[in-house]
Amino acid sequence: SNCDLLRVIAIGDDVSNSCTAIVGQYESAHLARFMRRGDEGRVDSEEPLVRVGRVEKFEAPNEGPILGHWKKLQTYFSSYETVRGELEPILRRTAVKRKGESGKGAVVVMVCNMGQSTLLVNFVCAARSRGIDLSNVLVFATDQKTTDVAQGLGLETYYDRHVSDRL
């Protein structure tokens, strides 16, 4: 009750001889780390403090994972024309043109899976309680259950069976 803003800093104390410095400055969520680093990234008390990041070495993936991702991406490319044909009438129906606006209208696109469906329900209920028009919202559902939830809420929905059934 005494604080308007509470900052909690959680740190591990698994290194002997560790220190924590709290320095006032502009608001930031960034945490700077410094370490006396010797060979192979191990602590060496004889070395000077140097700034260290969370990831010291980035290794690009080899050909195996890359080819696997390209294969999955091909699933999207192979159904592009079909999906575009299915989406066009949905977009025409959903694009809301506000009074006095030029152009084709706006569509609010949301992507949702079943794990996020409670957030979707909360969003819709909150919007409707405030009188917000949801007629230009299009939900891209990643599964049939989410499609059923979104349609049950009265939202325009698209579920890409061409891709989802193959992945």
Short mmCIF file of C-alpha atoms in Angstrom, two decimals:
data_model
loop_
_atom_site.label_atom_id
_atom_site.label_comp_id
_atom_site.label_asym_id
_atom_site.label_seq_id
_atom_site.Cartn_x
_atom_site.Cartn_y
_atom_site.Cartn_z
CA SER A 1 0.00 0.00 0.00
CA ASN A 2 3.03 2.31 0.33
CA CYS A 3 4.25 1.87 -3.25
CA ASP A 4 2.93 3.30 -6.51
CA LEU A 5 5.45 1.17 -8.42
CA LEU A 6 7.13 -2.01 -7.21
CA ARG A 7 10.17 -3.44 -8.97
CA VAL A 8 11.15 -7.00 -8.10
CA ILE A 9 14.59 -8.22 -9.11
CA ALA A 10 15.09 -11.97 -8.94
CA ILE A 11 18.69 -13.15 -9.20
CA GLY A 12 20.41 -16.45 -8.69
CA ASP A 13 23.16 -16.59 -6.12
CA ASP A 14 24.85 -19.67 -7.51
CA VAL A 15 28.21 -18.00 -8.11
CA SER A 16 30.51 -17.31 -5.20
CA ASN A 17 31.76 -13.77 -4.94
CA SER A 18 28.80 -12.29 -6.85
CA CYS A 19 27.70 -8.69 -6.37
CA THR A 20 24.52 -6.81 -7.23
CA ALA A 21 24.51 -3.11 -8.17
CA ILE A 22 21.32 -1.08 -8.37
CA VAL A 23 21.93 2.17 -10.23
CA GLY A 24 19.34 4.88 -10.76
CA GLN A 25 18.69 5.91 -14.36
CA TYR A 26 15.82 6.16 -16.88
CA GLU A 27 13.15 3.43 -16.72
CA SER A 28 14.34 0.26 -18.43
CA ALA A 29 13.60 -3.45 -18.24
CA HIS A 30 17.09 -4.27 -19.49
CA LEU A 31 19.47 -6.09 -17.20
CA ALA A 32 23.18 -5.57 -17.87
CA ARG A 33 25.45 -8.44 -16.90
CA PHE A 34 29.19 -8.27 -16.35
CA MET A 35 31.55 -11.13 -15.66
CA ARG A 36 35.24 -11.83 -15.08
CA ARG A 37 35.48 -14.32 -17.91
CA GLY A 38 38.38 -16.57 -18.68
CA ASP A 39 38.83 -19.40 -21.15
CA GLU A 40 35.68 -21.16 -22.38
CA GLY A 41 33.43 -18.63 -20.64
CA ARG A 42 34.28 -19.77 -17.12
CA VAL A 43 34.71 -17.32 -14.24
CA ASP A 44 38.30 -16.20 -13.71
CA SER A 45 38.83 -13.79 -10.80
CA GLU A 46 42.05 -12.50 -12.36
CA GLU A 47 40.32 -11.14 -15.47
CA PRO A 48 38.67 -7.68 -15.72
CA LEU A 49 34.88 -7.36 -15.71
CA VAL A 50 33.42 -7.48 -19.25
CA ARG A 51 29.83 -7.12 -20.37
CA VAL A 52 28.23 -10.47 -21.27
CA GLY A 53 24.96 -11.33 -22.96
CA ARG A 54 22.59 -14.24 -22.55
CA VAL A 55 23.81 -15.95 -25.72
CA GLU A 56 27.52 -15.92 -26.31
CA LYS A 57 27.69 -17.96 -29.48
CA PHE A 58 25.06 -18.30 -32.20
CA GLU A 59 25.29 -21.30 -34.50
CA ALA A 60 23.25 -21.23 -37.68
CA PRO A 61 21.18 -24.38 -38.26
CA ASN A 62 22.58 -27.00 -40.61
CA GLU A 63 20.86 -28.16 -43.78
CA GLY A 64 18.57 -30.75 -42.11
CA PRO A 65 16.26 -28.38 -40.18
CA ILE A 66 16.31 -25.86 -43.02
CA LEU A 67 15.06 -28.43 -45.54
CA GLY A 68 12.38 -29.56 -43.07
CA HIS A 69 11.14 -25.97 -42.72
CA TRP A 70 11.15 -25.50 -46.50
CA LYS A 71 9.02 -28.65 -46.84
CA LYS A 72 6.46 -27.26 -44.37
CA LEU A 73 6.50 -23.91 -46.15
CA GLN A 74 5.78 -25.68 -49.45
CA THR A 75 2.47 -26.81 -47.91
CA TYR A 76 1.43 -23.15 -47.73
CA PHE A 77 2.64 -22.35 -51.25
CA SER A 78 0.85 -25.32 -52.82
CA SER A 79 -2.53 -24.26 -51.43
CA TYR A 80 -2.12 -20.52 -52.02
CA GLU A 81 -4.57 -20.17 -54.94
CA THR A 82 -7.25 -22.26 -53.25
CA VAL A 83 -6.96 -20.37 -49.96
CA ARG A 84 -6.96 -17.03 -51.75
CA GLY A 85 -10.16 -18.01 -53.55
CA GLU A 86 -11.80 -18.98 -50.25
CA LEU A 87 -10.63 -15.82 -48.46
CA GLU A 88 -11.65 -13.26 -51.07
CA PRO A 89 -15.42 -13.38 -50.44
CA ILE A 90 -14.84 -13.48 -46.67
CA LEU A 91 -12.66 -10.37 -46.86
CA ARG A 92 -15.17 -8.54 -49.05
CA ARG A 93 -17.89 -9.33 -46.53
CA THR A 94 -15.74 -8.39 -43.53
CA ALA A 95 -14.06 -5.21 -44.79
CA VAL A 96 -15.94 -2.38 -43.12
CA LYS A 97 -15.89 0.99 -44.75
CA ARG A 98 -16.48 3.74 -42.22
CA LYS A 99 -18.59 6.71 -43.20
CA GLY A 100 -16.55 9.20 -45.20
CA GLU A 101 -13.58 6.84 -45.71
CA SER A 102 -12.16 6.08 -49.10
CA GLY A 103 -10.60 2.76 -50.09
CA LYS A 104 -11.75 -0.80 -49.60
CA GLY A 105 -12.30 -0.78 -45.85
CA ALA A 106 -10.45 -2.19 -42.85
CA VAL A 107 -10.21 -5.73 -41.54
CA VAL A 108 -8.88 -6.57 -38.09
CA VAL A 109 -7.06 -9.91 -38.36
CA MET A 110 -6.60 -12.15 -35.33
CA VAL A 111 -4.97 -15.57 -35.14
CA CYS A 112 -6.16 -17.93 -32.42
CA ASN A 113 -5.71 -21.52 -31.29
CA MET A 114 -7.70 -23.44 -28.67
CA GLY A 115 -5.18 -22.53 -25.97
CA GLN A 116 -5.93 -18.85 -26.57
CA SER A 117 -9.69 -19.22 -26.99
CA THR A 118 -10.49 -17.96 -23.47
CA LEU A 119 -8.60 -14.75 -24.31
CA LEU A 120 -10.65 -14.46 -27.50
CA VAL A 121 -13.90 -14.88 -25.54
CA ASN A 122 -12.73 -12.26 -23.03
CA PHE A 123 -11.82 -9.84 -25.86
CA VAL A 124 -15.22 -10.23 -27.53
CA CYS A 125 -17.16 -9.83 -24.26
CA ALA A 126 -15.14 -6.74 -23.29
CA ALA A 127 -15.56 -5.17 -26.74
CA ARG A 128 -19.30 -5.78 -26.82
CA SER A 129 -19.77 -4.42 -23.29
CA ARG A 130 -18.18 -1.19 -24.53
CA GLY A 131 -20.25 -1.06 -27.71
CA ILE A 132 -17.33 -1.80 -30.03
CA ASP A 133 -18.37 -3.07 -33.46
CA LEU A 134 -16.66 -6.39 -34.26
CA SER A 135 -18.13 -6.84 -37.73
CA ASN A 136 -14.73 -6.21 -39.33
CA VAL A 137 -12.86 -8.81 -37.24
CA LEU A 138 -11.60 -11.91 -39.04
CA VAL A 139 -10.26 -14.76 -36.91
CA PHE A 140 -7.79 -17.16 -38.49
CA ALA A 141 -8.34 -20.31 -36.42
CA THR A 142 -5.66 -22.99 -36.25
CA ASP A 143 -8.05 -25.84 -35.43
CA GLN A 144 -11.70 -26.83 -35.76
CA LYS A 145 -12.52 -26.33 -32.06
CA THR A 146 -11.32 -22.72 -32.20
CA THR A 147 -13.31 -22.22 -35.39
CA ASP A 148 -16.43 -23.40 -33.56
CA VAL A 149 -15.75 -21.06 -30.61
CA ALA A 150 -15.13 -18.01 -32.84
CA GLN A 151 -18.19 -18.69 -34.97
CA GLY A 152 -20.23 -19.23 -31.81
CA LEU A 153 -19.18 -15.74 -30.76
CA GLY A 154 -20.49 -14.42 -34.08
CA LEU A 155 -17.07 -13.62 -35.53
CA GLU A 156 -16.11 -14.09 -39.15
CA THR A 157 -13.71 -17.03 -39.16
CA TYR A 158 -11.35 -18.81 -41.53
CA TYR A 159 -9.84 -22.22 -40.87
CA ASP A 160 -7.32 -23.41 -43.45
CA ARG A 161 -7.98 -27.16 -43.70
CA HIS A 162 -5.60 -27.42 -46.67
CA VAL A 163 -2.62 -26.59 -44.46
CA SER A 164 -3.74 -27.68 -40.99
CA ASP A 165 -4.63 -31.22 -42.04
CA ARG A 166 -1.18 -31.71 -43.61
CA LEU A 167 0.98 -30.31 -40.80
#
